[in-house]
mmCIF file of C-alpha atoms in Angstrom:
data_model
loop_
_atom_site.group_PDB
_atom_site.id
_atom_site.type_symbol
_atom_site.label_atom_id
_atom_site.label_comp_id
_atom_site.label_asym_id
_atom_site.label_seq_id
_atom_site.Cartn_x
_atom_site.Cartn_y
_atom_site.Cartn_z
ATOM 1 C CA MET A 125 0.000 0.000 0.000
ATOM 2 C CA THR A 126 1.046 3.586 -0.506
ATOM 3 C CA ASP A 127 1.951 5.447 2.669
ATOM 4 C CA GLY A 128 0.223 8.579 1.348
ATOM 5 C CA LEU A 129 -3.275 7.055 1.478
ATOM 6 C CA PRO A 130 -5.537 8.543 4.154
ATOM 7 C CA ASP A 131 -7.212 6.397 6.788
ATOM 8 C CA SER A 132 -10.703 5.382 5.739
ATOM 9 C CA LEU A 133 -13.566 7.162 7.429
ATOM 10 C CA ILE A 134 -15.743 4.177 6.559
ATOM 11 C CA PRO A 135 -15.194 1.181 8.876
ATOM 12 C CA TYR A 136 -14.879 -1.411 6.103
ATOM 13 C CA ASP A 137 -13.268 -4.021 8.340
ATOM 14 C CA GLU A 138 -16.133 -3.888 10.847
ATOM 15 C CA ILE A 139 -18.742 -4.023 8.078
ATOM 16 C CA VAL A 140 -17.127 -7.093 6.463
ATOM 17 C CA GLN A 141 -16.734 -8.908 9.775
ATOM 18 C CA GLU A 142 -20.348 -8.231 10.684
ATOM 19 C CA ALA A 143 -21.469 -9.587 7.299
ATOM 20 C CA LEU A 144 -19.369 -12.736 7.675
ATOM 21 C CA ARG A 145 -20.653 -13.306 11.214
ATOM 22 C CA ALA A 146 -24.141 -13.202 9.668
ATOM 23 C CA VAL A 147 -23.081 -16.269 7.636
ATOM 24 C CA VAL A 148 -22.701 -18.164 10.918
ATOM 25 C CA GLY A 149 -26.183 -17.057 11.969
ATOM 26 C CA ARG A 150 -27.700 -18.075 8.658
ATOM 27 C CA VAL A 151 -26.091 -21.532 8.777
ATOM 28 C CA LEU A 152 -27.243 -22.088 12.359
ATOM 29 C CA THR A 153 -30.753 -20.874 11.466
ATOM 30 C CA THR A 154 -30.921 -23.434 8.651
ATOM 31 C CA VAL A 155 -29.829 -26.215 11.024
ATOM 32 C CA ALA A 156 -32.353 -25.142 13.684
ATOM 33 C CA GLU A 157 -35.208 -24.936 11.150
ATOM 34 C CA ASN A 158 -34.360 -28.343 9.655
ATOM 35 C CA GLY A 159 -34.124 -30.004 13.057
ATOM 36 C CA GLY A 160 -30.495 -31.053 12.753
ATOM 37 C CA LEU A 161 -27.314 -31.150 10.786
ATOM 38 C CA PRO A 162 -27.504 -32.547 7.247
ATOM 39 C CA GLY A 163 -25.164 -35.331 6.150
ATOM 40 C CA GLU A 164 -21.723 -35.273 7.715
ATOM 41 C CA HIS A 165 -21.754 -31.544 8.508
ATOM 42 C CA HIS A 166 -20.664 -30.502 11.975
ATOM 43 C CA PHE A 167 -19.325 -27.251 13.379
ATOM 44 C CA TYR A 168 -16.455 -26.100 15.530
ATOM 45 C CA ILE A 169 -17.337 -22.676 16.908
ATOM 46 C CA THR A 170 -14.706 -20.674 18.776
ATOM 47 C CA PHE A 171 -15.727 -17.666 20.871
ATOM 48 C CA LYS A 172 -14.475 -15.274 23.537
ATOM 49 C CA THR A 173 -15.839 -16.548 26.840
ATOM 50 C CA GLN A 174 -15.928 -13.151 28.524
ATOM 51 C CA ALA A 175 -17.242 -11.076 25.626
ATOM 52 C CA PRO A 176 -20.333 -8.953 26.286
ATOM 53 C CA GLY A 177 -23.519 -11.009 26.050
ATOM 54 C CA VAL A 178 -21.872 -14.421 26.477
ATOM 55 C CA ASP A 179 -23.760 -16.470 29.073
ATOM 56 C CA ILE A 180 -22.073 -19.755 29.957
ATOM 57 C CA PRO A 181 -21.655 -21.621 33.260
ATOM 58 C CA ARG A 182 -19.058 -20.168 35.635
ATOM 59 C CA ARG A 183 -17.102 -23.475 35.649
ATOM 60 C CA LEU A 184 -16.522 -23.098 31.892
ATOM 61 C CA ILE A 185 -15.345 -19.491 32.246
ATOM 62 C CA GLU A 186 -12.936 -20.610 34.965
ATOM 63 C CA ARG A 187 -11.588 -23.370 32.742
ATOM 64 C CA PHE A 188 -11.517 -21.217 29.573
ATOM 65 C CA PRO A 189 -10.947 -17.643 30.783
ATOM 66 C CA ASP A 190 -10.291 -16.249 27.282
ATOM 67 C CA GLU A 191 -11.498 -18.422 24.414
ATOM 68 C CA MET A 192 -13.351 -21.710 24.004
ATOM 69 C CA THR A 193 -14.254 -23.998 21.113
ATOM 70 C CA ILE A 194 -17.479 -26.005 21.087
ATOM 71 C CA VAL A 195 -18.601 -28.715 18.673
ATOM 72 C CA LEU A 196 -22.106 -29.021 17.290
ATOM 73 C CA GLN A 197 -22.384 -32.540 15.945
ATOM 74 C CA ASN A 198 -24.216 -35.376 17.659
ATOM 75 C CA ARG A 199 -24.893 -34.300 21.216
ATOM 76 C CA TYR A 200 -26.535 -30.902 21.322
ATOM 77 C CA TRP A 201 -30.097 -29.761 21.940
ATOM 78 C CA ASP A 202 -32.343 -26.685 22.057
ATOM 79 C CA LEU A 203 -30.509 -24.772 19.314
ATOM 80 C CA LEU A 204 -32.178 -21.348 19.230
ATOM 81 C CA VAL A 205 -31.013 -18.692 16.813
ATOM 82 C CA ASP A 206 -31.828 -15.005 16.385
ATOM 83 C CA GLU A 207 -30.191 -12.058 14.620
ATOM 84 C CA GLN A 208 -27.758 -11.248 17.449
ATOM 85 C CA ARG A 209 -26.936 -14.578 19.129
ATOM 86 C CA PHE A 210 -27.547 -18.276 19.391
ATOM 87 C CA SER A 211 -28.067 -20.572 22.345
ATOM 88 C CA VAL A 212 -27.501 -24.281 22.548
ATOM 89 C CA GLY A 213 -27.477 -27.087 25.076
ATOM 90 C CA LEU A 214 -24.252 -29.095 25.331
ATOM 91 C CA SER A 215 -22.814 -31.572 27.776
ATOM 92 C CA PHE A 216 -19.388 -31.106 29.393
ATOM 93 C CA ASN A 217 -18.158 -34.136 31.383
ATOM 94 C CA GLN A 218 -21.762 -35.401 31.377
ATOM 95 C CA ILE A 219 -23.017 -32.124 32.910
ATOM 96 C CA PRO A 220 -25.732 -30.511 30.754
ATOM 97 C CA SER A 221 -25.136 -26.825 30.120
ATOM 98 C CA LYS A 222 -26.857 -24.026 28.242
ATOM 99 C CA LEU A 223 -24.643 -21.589 26.354
ATOM 100 C CA VAL A 224 -25.714 -18.228 24.938
ATOM 101 C CA ILE A 225 -23.230 -16.807 22.441
ATOM 102 C CA PRO A 226 -23.611 -13.528 20.544
ATOM 103 C CA TYR A 227 -22.136 -13.543 17.049
ATOM 104 C CA SER A 228 -19.914 -10.623 18.063
ATOM 105 C CA ALA A 229 -18.073 -13.024 20.431
ATOM 106 C CA VAL A 230 -17.397 -15.616 17.710
ATOM 107 C CA THR A 231 -13.780 -15.736 16.521
ATOM 108 C CA GLY A 232 -13.954 -18.872 14.405
ATOM 109 C CA PHE A 233 -16.373 -21.173 12.595
ATOM 110 C CA HIS A 234 -15.262 -24.428 10.944
ATOM 111 C CA ASP A 235 -17.228 -27.160 9.176
ATOM 112 C CA PRO A 236 -14.680 -29.982 8.718
ATOM 113 C CA ALA A 237 -17.074 -32.011 6.543
ATOM 114 C CA VAL A 238 -16.422 -29.580 3.686
ATOM 115 C CA ASN A 239 -13.360 -27.855 5.163
ATOM 116 C CA PHE A 240 -15.112 -24.488 5.280
ATOM 117 C CA GLU A 241 -13.744 -22.004 7.786
ATOM 118 C CA LEU A 242 -14.283 -18.396 8.812
ATOM 119 C CA ARG A 243 -12.015 -16.530 11.222
ATOM 120 C CA PHE A 244 -12.728 -13.202 12.827
ATOM 121 C CA GLN A 245 -10.928 -10.585 14.858
ATOM 122 C CA ALA A 246 -12.124 -10.405 18.419
ATOM 123 C CA GLN A 247 -14.503 -7.504 18.981
ATOM 124 C CA GLU A 248 -13.485 -6.964 22.571
ATOM 125 C CA GLY A 249 -10.466 -6.553 24.778
ATOM 126 C CA PRO A 250 -7.105 -4.851 24.361
ATOM 127 C CA ASP A 251 -5.178 -8.008 23.429
ATOM 128 C CA ASP A 252 -4.972 -8.276 19.643
ATOM 129 C CA GLY A 253 -2.532 -11.175 19.612
ATOM 130 C CA ALA A 254 -3.652 -14.674 18.715
ATOM 131 C CA ILE A 255 -3.558 -16.895 21.779
ATOM 132 C CA GLY A 256 -3.836 -20.645 21.505
ATOM 133 C CA HIS A 257 -6.646 -22.356 23.331
ATOM 134 C CA ASP A 258 -7.578 -25.840 24.372
ATOM 135 C CA PRO A 259 -9.419 -27.992 21.844
ATOM 136 C CA ALA A 260 -13.186 -28.345 22.063
ATOM 137 C CA GLU A 261 -14.155 -30.399 25.073
ATOM 138 C CA ASN A 262 -17.890 -30.745 25.006
ATOM 139 C CA ASP A 263 -18.862 -34.410 24.903
ATOM 140 C CA GLY A 264 -18.783 -36.046 21.485
ATOM 141 C CA ALA A 265 -15.981 -34.048 19.841
ATOM 142 C CA VAL A 266 -14.118 -35.443 16.845
ATOM 143 C CA VAL A 267 -10.781 -34.468 15.332
ATOM 144 C CA PRO A 268 -11.122 -32.462 12.094
ATOM 145 C CA VAL A 269 -9.532 -33.708 8.886
ATOM 146 C CA GLU A 270 -7.427 -31.111 7.071
ATOM 147 C CA ASP A 271 -7.495 -31.783 3.322
ATOM 148 C CA GLY A 272 -8.280 -28.748 1.238
ATOM 149 C CA SER A 273 -8.620 -25.068 1.755
ATOM 150 C CA ASN A 274 -11.916 -23.247 1.939
ATOM 151 C CA VAL A 275 -10.698 -20.834 4.604
ATOM 152 C CA VAL A 276 -11.854 -17.251 4.742
ATOM 153 C CA ALA A 277 -9.803 -15.184 7.184
ATOM 154 C CA VAL A 278 -10.645 -11.586 7.910
ATOM 155 C CA ASP A 279 -7.618 -9.832 9.363
ATOM 156 C CA PHE A 280 -7.754 -6.115 8.727
ATOM 157 C CA LYS A 281 -5.074 -3.976 10.310
ATOM 158 C CA ARG A 282 -5.949 -0.419 11.247
ATOM 159 C CA LYS A 283 -3.460 2.390 11.077
ATOM 160 C CA LYS A 284 -2.905 3.966 14.457
#
């Protein structure tokens, strides 16, 4: 890029991320309306556990103080989806739990059945660095197969 370009007064990065997060909502809406996942599809959803609007059990926040990945595959229930968030029932160590996750907290969405992936910048907190996190631990998780590349990563950098 040319150093002489002015900073944009239009927040393109935020607009694009919001639009891509809507993809997650649309996919989850389709699954909820159809009563389950079609074929071999399943989802790994990574989110910031302490983002505004996230409502998960305290024991999960204590175990995953920054970021957590859940799997929607075989053992989930009560998937409810609206324009701002989704909620779902999952079991962790055979303890049923309800999770409410706003799309603004989502940092990753992966469907290993077709190797489709979206990654987002976190919309909260001062730490912009990528921090590793533990793998998904809700009951019934499977290891994804990496064989192709349908990854969409949104990683805009703002000039300070």
